[in-house]
Tab-separated table of C-alpha atoms and ligand atoms in Angstrom:
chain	number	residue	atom	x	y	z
A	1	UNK	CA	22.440	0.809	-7.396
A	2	UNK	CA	22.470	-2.007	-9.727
A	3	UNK	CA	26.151	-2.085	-10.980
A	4	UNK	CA	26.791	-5.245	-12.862
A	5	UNK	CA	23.826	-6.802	-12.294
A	6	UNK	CA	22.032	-8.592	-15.305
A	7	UNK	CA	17.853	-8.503	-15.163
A	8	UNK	CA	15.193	-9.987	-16.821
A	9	UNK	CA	12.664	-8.288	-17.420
A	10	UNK	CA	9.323	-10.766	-18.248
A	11	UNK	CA	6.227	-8.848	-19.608
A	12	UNK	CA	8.151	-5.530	-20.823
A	13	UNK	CA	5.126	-3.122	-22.247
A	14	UNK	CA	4.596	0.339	-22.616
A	15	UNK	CA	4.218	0.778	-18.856
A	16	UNK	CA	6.308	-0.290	-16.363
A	17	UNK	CA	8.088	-3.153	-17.959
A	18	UNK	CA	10.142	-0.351	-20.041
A	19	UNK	CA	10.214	2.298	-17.215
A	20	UNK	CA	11.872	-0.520	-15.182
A	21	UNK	CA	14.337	-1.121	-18.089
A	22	UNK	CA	15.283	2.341	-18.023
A	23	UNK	CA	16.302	2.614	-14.720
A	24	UNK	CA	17.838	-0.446	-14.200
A	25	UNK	CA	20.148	0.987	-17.252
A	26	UNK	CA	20.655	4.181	-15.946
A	27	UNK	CA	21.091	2.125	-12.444
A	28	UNK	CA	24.317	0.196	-13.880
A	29	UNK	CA	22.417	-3.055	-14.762
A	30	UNK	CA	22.212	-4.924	-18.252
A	31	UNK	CA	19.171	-5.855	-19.215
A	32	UNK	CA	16.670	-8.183	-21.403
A	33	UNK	CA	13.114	-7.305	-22.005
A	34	UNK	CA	11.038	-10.278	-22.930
A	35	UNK	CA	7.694	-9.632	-24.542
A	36	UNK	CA	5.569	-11.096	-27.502
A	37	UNK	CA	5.585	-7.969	-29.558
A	38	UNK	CA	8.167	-7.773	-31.564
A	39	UNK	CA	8.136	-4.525	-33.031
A	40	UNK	CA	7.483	-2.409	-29.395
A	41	UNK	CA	10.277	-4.382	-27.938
A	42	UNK	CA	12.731	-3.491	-30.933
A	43	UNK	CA	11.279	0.212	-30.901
A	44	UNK	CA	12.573	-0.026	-27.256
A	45	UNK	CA	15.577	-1.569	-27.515
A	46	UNK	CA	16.563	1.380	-29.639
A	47	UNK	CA	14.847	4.166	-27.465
A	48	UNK	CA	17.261	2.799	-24.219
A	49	UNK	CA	20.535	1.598	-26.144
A	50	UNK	CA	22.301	4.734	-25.664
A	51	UNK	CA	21.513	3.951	-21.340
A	52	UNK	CA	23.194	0.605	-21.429
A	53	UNK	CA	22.951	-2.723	-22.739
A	54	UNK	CA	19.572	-3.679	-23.612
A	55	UNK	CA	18.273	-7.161	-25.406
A	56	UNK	CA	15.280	-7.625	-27.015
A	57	UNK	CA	13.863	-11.230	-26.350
A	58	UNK	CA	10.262	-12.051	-28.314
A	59	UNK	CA	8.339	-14.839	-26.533
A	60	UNK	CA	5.245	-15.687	-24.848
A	61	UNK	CA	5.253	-16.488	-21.485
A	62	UNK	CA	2.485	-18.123	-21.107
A	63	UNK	CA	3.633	-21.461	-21.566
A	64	UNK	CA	6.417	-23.696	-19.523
A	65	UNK	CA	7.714	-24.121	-23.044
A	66	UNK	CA	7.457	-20.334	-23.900
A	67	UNK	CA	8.731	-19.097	-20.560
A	68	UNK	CA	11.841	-21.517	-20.479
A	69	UNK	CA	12.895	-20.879	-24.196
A	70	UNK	CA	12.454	-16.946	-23.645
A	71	UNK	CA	14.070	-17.268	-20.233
A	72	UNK	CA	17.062	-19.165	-21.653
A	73	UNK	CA	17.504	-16.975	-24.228
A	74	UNK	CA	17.773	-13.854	-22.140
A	75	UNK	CA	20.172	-15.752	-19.969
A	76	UNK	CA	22.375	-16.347	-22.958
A	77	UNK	CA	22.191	-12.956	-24.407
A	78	UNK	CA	23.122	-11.357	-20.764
A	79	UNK	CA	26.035	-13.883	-19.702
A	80	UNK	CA	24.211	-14.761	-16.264
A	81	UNK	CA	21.647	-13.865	-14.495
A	82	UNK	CA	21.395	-11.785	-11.439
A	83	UNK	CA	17.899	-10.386	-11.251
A	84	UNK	CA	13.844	-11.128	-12.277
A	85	UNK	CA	11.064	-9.317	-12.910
A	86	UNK	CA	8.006	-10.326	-13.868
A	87	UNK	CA	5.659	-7.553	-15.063
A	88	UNK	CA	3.219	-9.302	-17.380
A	89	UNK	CA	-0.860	-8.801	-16.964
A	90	UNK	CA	-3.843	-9.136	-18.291
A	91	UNK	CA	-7.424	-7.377	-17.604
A	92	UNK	CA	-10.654	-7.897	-17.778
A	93	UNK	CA	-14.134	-6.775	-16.332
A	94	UNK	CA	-17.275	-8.619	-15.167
A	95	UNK	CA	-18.888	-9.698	-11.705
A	96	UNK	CA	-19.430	-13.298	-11.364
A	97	UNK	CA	-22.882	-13.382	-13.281
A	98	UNK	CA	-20.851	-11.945	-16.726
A	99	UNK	CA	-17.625	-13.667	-16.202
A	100	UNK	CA	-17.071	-16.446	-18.473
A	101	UNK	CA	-14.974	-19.464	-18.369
A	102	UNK	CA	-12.329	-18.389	-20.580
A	103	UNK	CA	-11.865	-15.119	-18.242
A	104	UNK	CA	-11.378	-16.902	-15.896
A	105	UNK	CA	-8.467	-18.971	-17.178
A	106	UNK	CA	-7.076	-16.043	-18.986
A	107	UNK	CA	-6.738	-14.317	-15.921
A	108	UNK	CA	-5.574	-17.387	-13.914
A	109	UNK	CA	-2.860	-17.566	-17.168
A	110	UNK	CA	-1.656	-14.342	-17.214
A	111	UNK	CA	-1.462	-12.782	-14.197
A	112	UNK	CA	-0.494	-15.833	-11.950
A	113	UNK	CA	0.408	-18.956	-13.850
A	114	UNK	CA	3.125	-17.452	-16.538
A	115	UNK	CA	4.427	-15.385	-13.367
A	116	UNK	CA	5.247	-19.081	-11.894
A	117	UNK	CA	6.222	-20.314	-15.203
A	118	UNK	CA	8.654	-17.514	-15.768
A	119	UNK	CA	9.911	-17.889	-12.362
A	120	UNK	CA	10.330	-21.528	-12.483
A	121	UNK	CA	12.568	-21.099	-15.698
A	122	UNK	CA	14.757	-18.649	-14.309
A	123	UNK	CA	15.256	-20.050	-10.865
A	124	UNK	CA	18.040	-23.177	-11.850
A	125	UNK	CA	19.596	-20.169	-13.533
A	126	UNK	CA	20.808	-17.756	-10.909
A	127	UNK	CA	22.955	-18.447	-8.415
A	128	UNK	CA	21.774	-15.933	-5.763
A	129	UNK	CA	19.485	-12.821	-6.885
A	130	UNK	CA	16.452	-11.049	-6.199
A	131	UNK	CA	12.722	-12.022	-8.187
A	132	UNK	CA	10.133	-9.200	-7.737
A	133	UNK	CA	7.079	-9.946	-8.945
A	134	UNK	CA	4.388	-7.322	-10.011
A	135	UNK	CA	0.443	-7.870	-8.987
A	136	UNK	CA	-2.076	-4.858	-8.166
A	137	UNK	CA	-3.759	-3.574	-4.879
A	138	UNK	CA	-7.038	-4.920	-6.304
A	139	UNK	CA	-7.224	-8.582	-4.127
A	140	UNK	CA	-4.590	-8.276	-2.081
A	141	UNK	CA	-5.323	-4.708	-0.563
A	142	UNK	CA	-8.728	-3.373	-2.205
A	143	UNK	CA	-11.867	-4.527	-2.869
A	144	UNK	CA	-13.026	-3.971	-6.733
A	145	UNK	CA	-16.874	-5.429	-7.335
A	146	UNK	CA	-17.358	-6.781	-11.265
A	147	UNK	CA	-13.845	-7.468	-11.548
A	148	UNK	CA	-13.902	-11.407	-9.946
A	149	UNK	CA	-11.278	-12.718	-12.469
A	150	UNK	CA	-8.740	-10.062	-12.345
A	151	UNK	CA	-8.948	-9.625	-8.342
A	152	UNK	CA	-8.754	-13.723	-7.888
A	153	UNK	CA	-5.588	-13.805	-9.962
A	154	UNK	CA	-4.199	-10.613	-8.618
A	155	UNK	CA	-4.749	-11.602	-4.869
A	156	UNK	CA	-3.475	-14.934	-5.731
A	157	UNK	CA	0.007	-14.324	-7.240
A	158	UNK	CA	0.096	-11.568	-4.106
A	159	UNK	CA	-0.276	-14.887	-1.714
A	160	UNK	CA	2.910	-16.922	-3.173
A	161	UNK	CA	5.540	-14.308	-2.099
A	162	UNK	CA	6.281	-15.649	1.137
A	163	UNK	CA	6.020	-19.553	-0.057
A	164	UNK	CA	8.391	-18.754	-2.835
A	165	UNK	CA	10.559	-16.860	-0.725
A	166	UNK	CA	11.027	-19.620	2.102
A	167	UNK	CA	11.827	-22.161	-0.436
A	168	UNK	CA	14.702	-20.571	-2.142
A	169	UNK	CA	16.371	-18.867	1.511
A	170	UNK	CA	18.792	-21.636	0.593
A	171	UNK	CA	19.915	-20.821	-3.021
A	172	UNK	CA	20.311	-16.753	-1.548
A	173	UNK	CA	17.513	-15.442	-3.613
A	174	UNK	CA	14.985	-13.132	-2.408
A	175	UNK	CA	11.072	-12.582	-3.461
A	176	UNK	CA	8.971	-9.708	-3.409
A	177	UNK	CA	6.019	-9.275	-4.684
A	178	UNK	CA	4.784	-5.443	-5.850
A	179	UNK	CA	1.246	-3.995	-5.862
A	180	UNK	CA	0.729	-1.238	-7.789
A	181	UNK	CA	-2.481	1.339	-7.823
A	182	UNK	CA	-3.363	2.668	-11.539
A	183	UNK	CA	-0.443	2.936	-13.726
A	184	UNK	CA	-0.431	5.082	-16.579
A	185	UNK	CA	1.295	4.261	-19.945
A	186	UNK	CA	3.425	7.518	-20.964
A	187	UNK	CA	6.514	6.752	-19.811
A	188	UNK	CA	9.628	8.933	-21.782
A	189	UNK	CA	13.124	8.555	-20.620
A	190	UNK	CA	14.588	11.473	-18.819
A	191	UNK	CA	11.491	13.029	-17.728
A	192	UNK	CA	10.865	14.862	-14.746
A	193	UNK	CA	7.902	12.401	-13.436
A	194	UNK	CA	7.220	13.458	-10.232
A	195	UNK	CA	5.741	16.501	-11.328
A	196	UNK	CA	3.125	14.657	-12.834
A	197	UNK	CA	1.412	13.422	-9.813
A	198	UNK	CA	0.292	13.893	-5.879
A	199	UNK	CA	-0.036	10.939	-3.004
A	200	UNK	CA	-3.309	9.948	-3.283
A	201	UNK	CA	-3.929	10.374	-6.928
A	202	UNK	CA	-5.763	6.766	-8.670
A	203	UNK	CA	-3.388	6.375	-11.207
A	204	UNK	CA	0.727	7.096	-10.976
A	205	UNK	CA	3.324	7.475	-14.065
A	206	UNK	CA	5.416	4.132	-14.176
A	207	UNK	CA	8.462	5.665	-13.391
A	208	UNK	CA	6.740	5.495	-9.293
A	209	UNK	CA	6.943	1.532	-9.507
A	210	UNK	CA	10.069	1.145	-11.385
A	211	UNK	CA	11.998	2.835	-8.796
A	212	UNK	CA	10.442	0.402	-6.188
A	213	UNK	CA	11.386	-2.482	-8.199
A	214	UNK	CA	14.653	-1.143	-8.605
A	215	UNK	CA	15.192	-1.231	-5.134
A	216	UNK	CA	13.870	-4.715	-4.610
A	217	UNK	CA	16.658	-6.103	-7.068
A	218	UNK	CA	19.626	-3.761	-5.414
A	219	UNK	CA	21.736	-4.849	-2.584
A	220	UNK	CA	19.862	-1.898	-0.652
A	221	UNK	CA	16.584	-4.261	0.076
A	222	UNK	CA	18.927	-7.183	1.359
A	223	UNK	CA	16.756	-7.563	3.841
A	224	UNK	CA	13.338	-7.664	2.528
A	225	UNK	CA	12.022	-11.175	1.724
A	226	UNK	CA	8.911	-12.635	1.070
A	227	UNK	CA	7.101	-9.139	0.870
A	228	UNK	CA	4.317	-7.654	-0.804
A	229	UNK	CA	4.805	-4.297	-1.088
A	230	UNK	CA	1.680	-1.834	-2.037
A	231	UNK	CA	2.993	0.952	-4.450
A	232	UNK	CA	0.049	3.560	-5.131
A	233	UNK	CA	0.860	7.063	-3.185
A	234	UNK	CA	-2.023	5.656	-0.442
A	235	UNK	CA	-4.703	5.832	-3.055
A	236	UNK	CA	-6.294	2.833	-1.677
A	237	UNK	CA	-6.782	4.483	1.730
A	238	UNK	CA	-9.415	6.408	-0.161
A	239	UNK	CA	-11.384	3.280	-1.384
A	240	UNK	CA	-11.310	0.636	0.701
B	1	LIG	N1	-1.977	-0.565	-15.970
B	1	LIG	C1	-2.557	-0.489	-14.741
B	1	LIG	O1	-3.322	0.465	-14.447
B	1	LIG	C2	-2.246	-1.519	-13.687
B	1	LIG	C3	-2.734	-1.350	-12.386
B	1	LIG	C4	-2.378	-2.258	-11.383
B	1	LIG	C5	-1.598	-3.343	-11.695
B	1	LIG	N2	-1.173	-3.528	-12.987
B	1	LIG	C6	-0.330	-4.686	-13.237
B	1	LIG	O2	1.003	-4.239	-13.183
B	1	LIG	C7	1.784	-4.941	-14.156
B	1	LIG	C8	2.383	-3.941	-15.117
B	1	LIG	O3	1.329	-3.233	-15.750
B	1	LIG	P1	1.648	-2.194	-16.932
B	1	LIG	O4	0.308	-1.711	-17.394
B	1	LIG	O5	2.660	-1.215	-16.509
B	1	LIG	O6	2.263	-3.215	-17.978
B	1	LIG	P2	3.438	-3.042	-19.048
B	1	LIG	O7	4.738	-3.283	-18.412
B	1	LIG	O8	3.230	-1.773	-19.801
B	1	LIG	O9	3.065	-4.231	-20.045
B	1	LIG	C9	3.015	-5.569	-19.695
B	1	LIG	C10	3.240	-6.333	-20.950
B	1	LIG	O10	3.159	-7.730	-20.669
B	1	LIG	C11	3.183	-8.342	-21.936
B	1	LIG	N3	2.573	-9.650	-21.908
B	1	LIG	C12	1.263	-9.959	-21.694
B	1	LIG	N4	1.090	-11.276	-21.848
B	1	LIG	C13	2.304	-11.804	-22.160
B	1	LIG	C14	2.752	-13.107	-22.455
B	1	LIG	N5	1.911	-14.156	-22.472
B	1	LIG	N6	4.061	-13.295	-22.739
B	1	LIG	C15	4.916	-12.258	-22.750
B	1	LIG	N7	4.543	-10.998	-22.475
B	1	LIG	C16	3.239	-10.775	-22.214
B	1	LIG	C17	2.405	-7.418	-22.913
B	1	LIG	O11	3.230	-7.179	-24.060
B	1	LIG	P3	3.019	-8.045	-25.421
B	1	LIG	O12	1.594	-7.853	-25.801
B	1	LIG	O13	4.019	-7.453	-26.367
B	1	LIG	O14	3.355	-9.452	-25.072
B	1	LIG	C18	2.248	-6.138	-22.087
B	1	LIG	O15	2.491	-4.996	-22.849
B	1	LIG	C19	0.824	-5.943	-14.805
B	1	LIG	O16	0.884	-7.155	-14.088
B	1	LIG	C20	-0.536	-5.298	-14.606
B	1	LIG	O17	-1.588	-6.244	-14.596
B	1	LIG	C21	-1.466	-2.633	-13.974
């Protein structure tokens, strides 16, 4: 689905950022994973190598400075670049009497601003392409009390799809944004995921949002623009 392609990957942990590495690999794509870890991203540089070509970018996103040196980087080591994801996130709890300031800016930081940082980096750099950007049903689809940092900067980066996507209809890229339910953090290559959960269930294997993300970046979702695209089995039909 993703022959040729070559994706960035921004954010690329133990969850979905390397489940989405895998199967843009096994898709056809090249890929660079960009995260501040050093050691996890080599470990998974080596895991995936033998799927495809894989680099291994270390930088911190959550800078202009960070975002455009990792971005560049990435670029360089991948010979173009026809594909974004940004995956990075941050958590934390409290309701607005236990919040504190530097919650909220941490939240604001990673889950919104270093997704338009990242974004802003890569966008002189592709020619025409697809961004998809990863949020969480919690702001834009459910309501979670005690959590006022997280949901503001979740809902937030869930309300820029469609003004990002209308100003780059020009240039031929597209923007999605994806909201995930629970993810869980045991991803394996190869494995038969699907056996490991039901619609409805809180929390899904990351495999389940990978494969929509994979999508989003193939020529199969030409279409689909300016989107935000729940991606939890319906498990917020039960809470909200
Ligand atoms: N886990 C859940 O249950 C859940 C539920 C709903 C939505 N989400 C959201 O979905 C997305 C993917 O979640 P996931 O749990 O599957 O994540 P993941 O892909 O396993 O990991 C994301 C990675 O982002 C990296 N990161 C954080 N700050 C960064 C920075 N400043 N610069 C560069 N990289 C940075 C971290 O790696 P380093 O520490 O190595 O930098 C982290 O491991 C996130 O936006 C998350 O908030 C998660």
């Amino acid at each position: 689905m993703l022959n040729g392609k070559r994706i960035i990957i921004a954010g690329a942990g133990p969850g979905t950022g390397s489940a989405t590495a895998y199967l843009a690999l096994v898709n056809g794509a090249s890929v660079a994973v960009i995260a501040r870890n050093e050691a996890r991203l080599n470990a998974l540089k080596a895991e995936l190598s033998r799927y495809g070509r894989i680099e291994a970018i270390k930088g911190d996103l959550s800078t202009a400075k960070g975002a455009e040196e990792a971005v560049h980087k990435a670029y360089e080591a991948l010979g173009g670049l026809d594909g974004l994801v940004t995956v990075l996130g941050g958590y934390v709890e409290g309701g607005i009497s236990e919040v504190s300031e530097d919650d909220i800016f941490n939240m604001v930081r990673v889950n919104l601003a270093a997704h338009l940082l990242t974004v802003k980096a890569a966008v002189p750099l592709m020619k025409r392409g697809s961004i998809v950007m990863v949020t969480a049903i919690w702001g834009p689809y459910v309501n979670w009390p005690n959590h006022v940092a997280y949901v503001a900067s979740k809902a937030a980066l869930s309300r820029v799809a469609e003004t990002l996507a209308s100003e780059l209809l020009d240039r031929g890229i597209r923007v999605n944004v994806v909201a995930p339910g629970g993810i869980r953090h045991d991803f394996k290559p190869g494995r038969d995921w699907r056996s490991t959960r039901r619609l409805g269930d809180s929390s899904a294997p990351p495999e389940d949002i990978a494969n929509v993300i994979i999508w989003l970046l193939s020529d199969q979702s030409e279409w689909v623009n300016g989107a935000v695209i729940p991606v939890d089995g319906g498990f917020r039909l039960r809470v909200r």
